[in-house]
Amino acid sequence: LMLSGGSANTPSLIVGHDAAESAFLSFFVGNVSTTGAVVGENADTIGRLTVDGQTQWANEFGLVVGDAGAGVLDLMEGTTTTTQQLVVAESAGSEGDLLMMLDGTATGVVEQLMVTESTTLGMGGTATAMIQNANLNTGRTVIGDLAGSMGTVTLLESENFSRWEFEEELTVGRLGVGSIVASDQVVISAPAGTPTPVYIARETGSVGTVSLQGSLSLLETEGAAINVGLNGNGALVLEQGAYLGTGFLSVGPFEDPDEGAQGDMLIEGTGEYPEDDVPQALVDQELSVGNFGIGKLTMNNAATLRCLDATFGVASGGDAEITINESTLEATERLTMGLSETTEGETAIL
């Protein structure tokens, strides 16, 4: 099935166009090709698109779920969807839902969703994504883009693992509110061998949270940096033994912090130190906490963190609070805390 006649700016498929109307469409064919697609175009419309029945859907340009109205995109078991760009909840007041609730019976590591350029969840409206037993690549990814927007991604515990790959960068809370909650057997990662940074609460007024739960869950940047509370209020949480791998980890604002900017990190172990000596959080290079503003690191219940260098509250205006309860923080080369001859930072170890 080929739906033609559109362009990069004119979709060839619209589900839910007229105000105060609802539209529902299901793909249940072998191959579908569209130029562009919108689900829930105008205000007060409701659109739902279900991709089912082993459908292979190729969308050439943009896919919008909830343009000014409400849209739902439901990707079922055994299907694949490819698009250049994906926006969920584009305009203020819009709502968009992305559903990938699979039963895990599909074999192989085929990505059920492949976005070749960029994904925005909550550009101006409210976006929700629910993912289970799915593989997806969302390209350059922003969750909670503009001020007033909200994006929430929930990855449920998966029997066969859910694998979410992002490229170029992952931002959780750019100017809006962004959240990722991942249960056990979930891997969120950069492409193998490609360092890709993560920003949690990137700009002034933003709020960002990333929470991983379970000893078979992992966040991996392939050697890039994770910035928690860069200019907003950010939190990174590893619970029940969840793992983190990154090149650099910065908790708290970086230089000239905006008012209200703060970074918090919590690492909760399983109550027993790992027998294989693999730390729960592995930072290849530098861990910095509260060097230019407020940063807090809390480790509980046999949590483990290993880094090359660690700096706590070392710059002017720095404010670091480190709490370690029956846990291990190891800096293999150097640990620097508090004041130096040229700075006025401070560190509290509790």
PDB file of N, CA, C and O in Angstrom, residues 118-148:
ATOM      1  N   SER A 118      15.613  12.405  14.166  1.00  0.00           N
ATOM      2  CA  SER A 118      15.350  12.957  15.498  1.00  0.00           C
ATOM      3  C   SER A 118      13.983  12.558  16.018  1.00  0.00           C
ATOM      4  O   SER A 118      13.039  12.375  15.256  1.00  0.00           O
ATOM      5  N   THR A 119      13.918  12.471  17.359  1.00  0.00           N
ATOM      6  CA  THR A 119      12.668  12.179  18.065  1.00  0.00           C
ATOM      7  C   THR A 119      12.461  13.222  19.149  1.00  0.00           C
ATOM      8  O   THR A 119      13.389  13.527  19.909  1.00  0.00           O
ATOM      9  N   THR A 120      11.234  13.769  19.214  1.00  0.00           N
ATOM     10  CA  THR A 120      10.875  14.693  20.284  1.00  0.00           C
ATOM     11  C   THR A 120       9.606  14.183  20.944  1.00  0.00           C
ATOM     12  O   THR A 120       8.566  14.068  20.302  1.00  0.00           O
ATOM     13  N   LEU A 121       9.698  13.895  22.218  1.00  0.00           N
ATOM     14  CA  LEU A 121       8.555  13.440  23.005  1.00  0.00           C
ATOM     15  C   LEU A 121       8.148  14.575  23.939  1.00  0.00           C
ATOM     16  O   LEU A 121       8.832  14.849  24.921  1.00  0.00           O
ATOM     17  N   GLY A 122       7.044  15.250  23.580  1.00  0.00           N
ATOM     18  CA  GLY A 122       6.652  16.434  24.322  1.00  0.00           C
ATOM     19  C   GLY A 122       7.358  17.660  23.798  1.00  0.00           C
ATOM     20  O   GLY A 122       8.155  18.270  24.503  1.00  0.00           O
ATOM     21  N   MET A 123       7.074  18.038  22.532  1.00  0.00           N
ATOM     22  CA  MET A 123       7.670  19.270  21.990  1.00  0.00           C
ATOM     23  C   MET A 123       7.035  20.488  22.632  1.00  0.00           C
ATOM     24  O   MET A 123       7.732  21.373  23.132  1.00  0.00           O
ATOM     25  N   GLY A 124       5.696  20.566  22.606  1.00  0.00           N
ATOM     26  CA  GLY A 124       4.998  21.647  23.271  1.00  0.00           C
ATOM     27  C   GLY A 124       3.877  21.168  24.164  1.00  0.00           C
ATOM     28  O   GLY A 124       3.402  21.905  25.027  1.00  0.00           O
ATOM     29  N   GLY A 125       3.441  19.920  23.956  1.00  0.00           N
ATOM     30  CA  GLY A 125       2.344  19.340  24.711  1.00  0.00           C
ATOM     31  C   GLY A 125       2.797  18.263  25.673  1.00  0.00           C
ATOM     32  O   GLY A 125       3.931  18.279  26.152  1.00  0.00           O
ATOM     33  N   THR A 126       1.904  17.288  25.900  1.00  0.00           N
ATOM     34  CA  THR A 126       2.162  16.221  26.863  1.00  0.00           C
ATOM     35  C   THR A 126       2.280  14.897  26.133  1.00  0.00           C
ATOM     36  O   THR A 126       1.325  14.456  25.481  1.00  0.00           O
ATOM     37  N   ALA A 127       3.425  14.275  26.241  1.00  0.00           N
ATOM     38  CA  ALA A 127       3.704  13.019  25.536  1.00  0.00           C
ATOM     39  C   ALA A 127       3.973  11.911  26.535  1.00  0.00           C
ATOM     40  O   ALA A 127       4.617  12.121  27.567  1.00  0.00           O
ATOM     41  N   THR A 128       3.487  10.716  26.184  1.00  0.00           N
ATOM     42  CA  THR A 128       3.712   9.530  26.998  1.00  0.00           C
ATOM     43  C   THR A 128       4.132   8.392  26.091  1.00  0.00           C
ATOM     44  O   THR A 128       3.528   8.170  25.045  1.00  0.00           O
ATOM     45  N   ALA A 129       5.164   7.671  26.498  1.00  0.00           N
ATOM     46  CA  ALA A 129       5.589   6.472  25.777  1.00  0.00           C
ATOM     47  C   ALA A 129       5.641   5.306  26.755  1.00  0.00           C
ATOM     48  O   ALA A 129       6.213   5.426  27.842  1.00  0.00           O
ATOM     49  N   MET A 130       5.020   4.186  26.355  1.00  0.00           N
ATOM     50  CA  MET A 130       5.026   2.964  27.151  1.00  0.00           C
ATOM     51  C   MET A 130       5.678   1.869  26.309  1.00  0.00           C
ATOM     52  O   MET A 130       5.201   1.574  25.197  1.00  0.00           O
ATOM     53  N   ILE A 131       6.748   1.270  26.841  1.00  0.00           N
ATOM     54  CA  ILE A 131       7.561   0.343  26.054  1.00  0.00           C
ATOM     55  C   ILE A 131       7.810  -0.921  26.856  1.00  0.00           C
ATOM     56  O   ILE A 131       8.160  -0.862  28.040  1.00  0.00           O
ATOM     57  N   GLN A 132       7.648  -2.087  26.190  1.00  0.00           N
ATOM     58  CA  GLN A 132       7.931  -3.372  26.826  1.00  0.00           C
ATOM     59  C   GLN A 132       8.303  -4.383  25.753  1.00  0.00           C
ATOM     60  O   GLN A 132       7.657  -4.486  24.721  1.00  0.00           O
ATOM     61  N   ASN A 133       9.398  -5.121  26.001  1.00  0.00           N
ATOM     62  CA  ASN A 133       9.860  -6.160  25.073  1.00  0.00           C
ATOM     63  C   ASN A 133      10.078  -5.618  23.659  1.00  0.00           C
ATOM     64  O   ASN A 133       9.758  -6.271  22.666  1.00  0.00           O
ATOM     65  N   ALA A 134      10.621  -4.404  23.560  1.00  0.00           N
ATOM     66  CA  ALA A 134      10.751  -3.759  22.257  1.00  0.00           C
ATOM     67  C   ALA A 134      12.181  -3.307  22.011  1.00  0.00           C
ATOM     68  O   ALA A 134      12.936  -3.039  22.946  1.00  0.00           O
ATOM     69  N   ASN A 135      12.540  -3.214  20.738  1.00  0.00           N
ATOM     70  CA  ASN A 135      13.811  -2.651  20.308  1.00  0.00           C
ATOM     71  C   ASN A 135      13.513  -1.398  19.487  1.00  0.00           C
ATOM     72  O   ASN A 135      12.694  -1.435  18.572  1.00  0.00           O
ATOM     73  N   LEU A 136      14.194  -0.299  19.806  1.00  0.00           N
ATOM     74  CA  LEU A 136      13.956   0.938  19.083  1.00  0.00           C
ATOM     75  C   LEU A 136      15.204   1.797  19.040  1.00  0.00           C
ATOM     76  O   LEU A 136      16.069   1.717  19.919  1.00  0.00           O
ATOM     77  N   ASN A 137      15.309   2.596  17.966  1.00  0.00           N
ATOM     78  CA  ASN A 137      16.363   3.585  17.800  1.00  0.00           C
ATOM     79  C   ASN A 137      15.682   4.899  17.487  1.00  0.00           C
ATOM     80  O   ASN A 137      14.967   5.011  16.500  1.00  0.00           O
ATOM     81  N   THR A 138      15.899   5.902  18.337  1.00  0.00           N
ATOM     82  CA  THR A 138      15.168   7.157  18.193  1.00  0.00           C
ATOM     83  C   THR A 138      16.055   8.307  17.719  1.00  0.00           C
ATOM     84  O   THR A 138      15.638   9.469  17.770  1.00  0.00           O
ATOM     85  N   GLY A 139      17.270   8.036  17.248  1.00  0.00           N
ATOM     86  CA  GLY A 139      18.118   9.103  16.749  1.00  0.00           C
ATOM     87  C   GLY A 139      18.424  10.128  17.829  1.00  0.00           C
ATOM     88  O   GLY A 139      18.522   9.818  19.017  1.00  0.00           O
ATOM     89  N   ARG A 140      18.590  11.386  17.414  1.00  0.00           N
ATOM     90  CA  ARG A 140      18.773  12.473  18.386  1.00  0.00           C
ATOM     91  C   ARG A 140      17.450  12.679  19.110  1.00  0.00           C
ATOM     92  O   ARG A 140      16.420  12.937  18.494  1.00  0.00           O
ATOM     93  N   THR A 141      17.479  12.607  20.451  1.00  0.00           N
ATOM     94  CA  THR A 141      16.232  12.471  21.210  1.00  0.00           C
ATOM     95  C   THR A 141      16.104  13.548  22.279  1.00  0.00           C
ATOM     96  O   THR A 141      17.042  13.790  23.040  1.00  0.00           O
ATOM     97  N   VAL A 142      14.922  14.192  22.315  1.00  0.00           N
ATOM     98  CA  VAL A 142      14.594  15.174  23.351  1.00  0.00           C
ATOM     99  C   VAL A 142      13.280  14.768  23.987  1.00  0.00           C
ATOM    100  O   VAL A 142      12.300  14.496  23.292  1.00  0.00           O
ATOM    101  N   ILE A 143      13.249  14.764  25.317  1.00  0.00           N
ATOM    102  CA  ILE A 143      12.033  14.467  26.083  1.00  0.00           C
ATOM    103  C   ILE A 143      11.724  15.678  26.942  1.00  0.00           C
ATOM    104  O   ILE A 143      12.493  16.023  27.832  1.00  0.00           O
ATOM    105  N   GLY A 144      10.590  16.358  26.654  1.00  0.00           N
ATOM    106  CA  GLY A 144      10.271  17.606  27.345  1.00  0.00           C
ATOM    107  C   GLY A 144      11.036  18.755  26.733  1.00  0.00           C
ATOM    108  O   GLY A 144      11.976  19.277  27.330  1.00  0.00           O
ATOM    109  N   ASP A 145      10.620  19.179  25.538  1.00  0.00           N
ATOM    110  CA  ASP A 145      11.418  20.110  24.746  1.00  0.00           C
ATOM    111  C   ASP A 145      11.192  21.570  25.138  1.00  0.00           C
ATOM    112  O   ASP A 145      12.066  22.198  25.733  1.00  0.00           O
ATOM    113  N   LEU A 146      10.036  22.135  24.828  1.00  0.00           N
ATOM    114  CA  LEU A 146       9.779  23.546  25.063  1.00  0.00           C
ATOM    115  C   LEU A 146       9.199  23.774  26.461  1.00  0.00           C
ATOM    116  O   LEU A 146       8.679  22.858  27.090  1.00  0.00           O
ATOM    117  N   ALA A 147       9.297  25.017  26.910  1.00  0.00           N
ATOM    118  CA  ALA A 147       8.730  25.367  28.219  1.00  0.00           C
ATOM    119  C   ALA A 147       7.235  25.049  28.237  1.00  0.00           C
ATOM    120  O   ALA A 147       6.511  25.365  27.295  1.00  0.00           O
ATOM    121  N   GLY A 148       6.781  24.393  29.285  1.00  0.00           N
ATOM    122  CA  GLY A 148       5.393  23.983  29.408  1.00  0.00           C
ATOM    123  C   GLY A 148       5.104  22.598  28.888  1.00  0.00           C
ATOM    124  O   GLY A 148       4.007  22.075  29.095  1.00  0.00           O
TER     125      GLY A 148
END
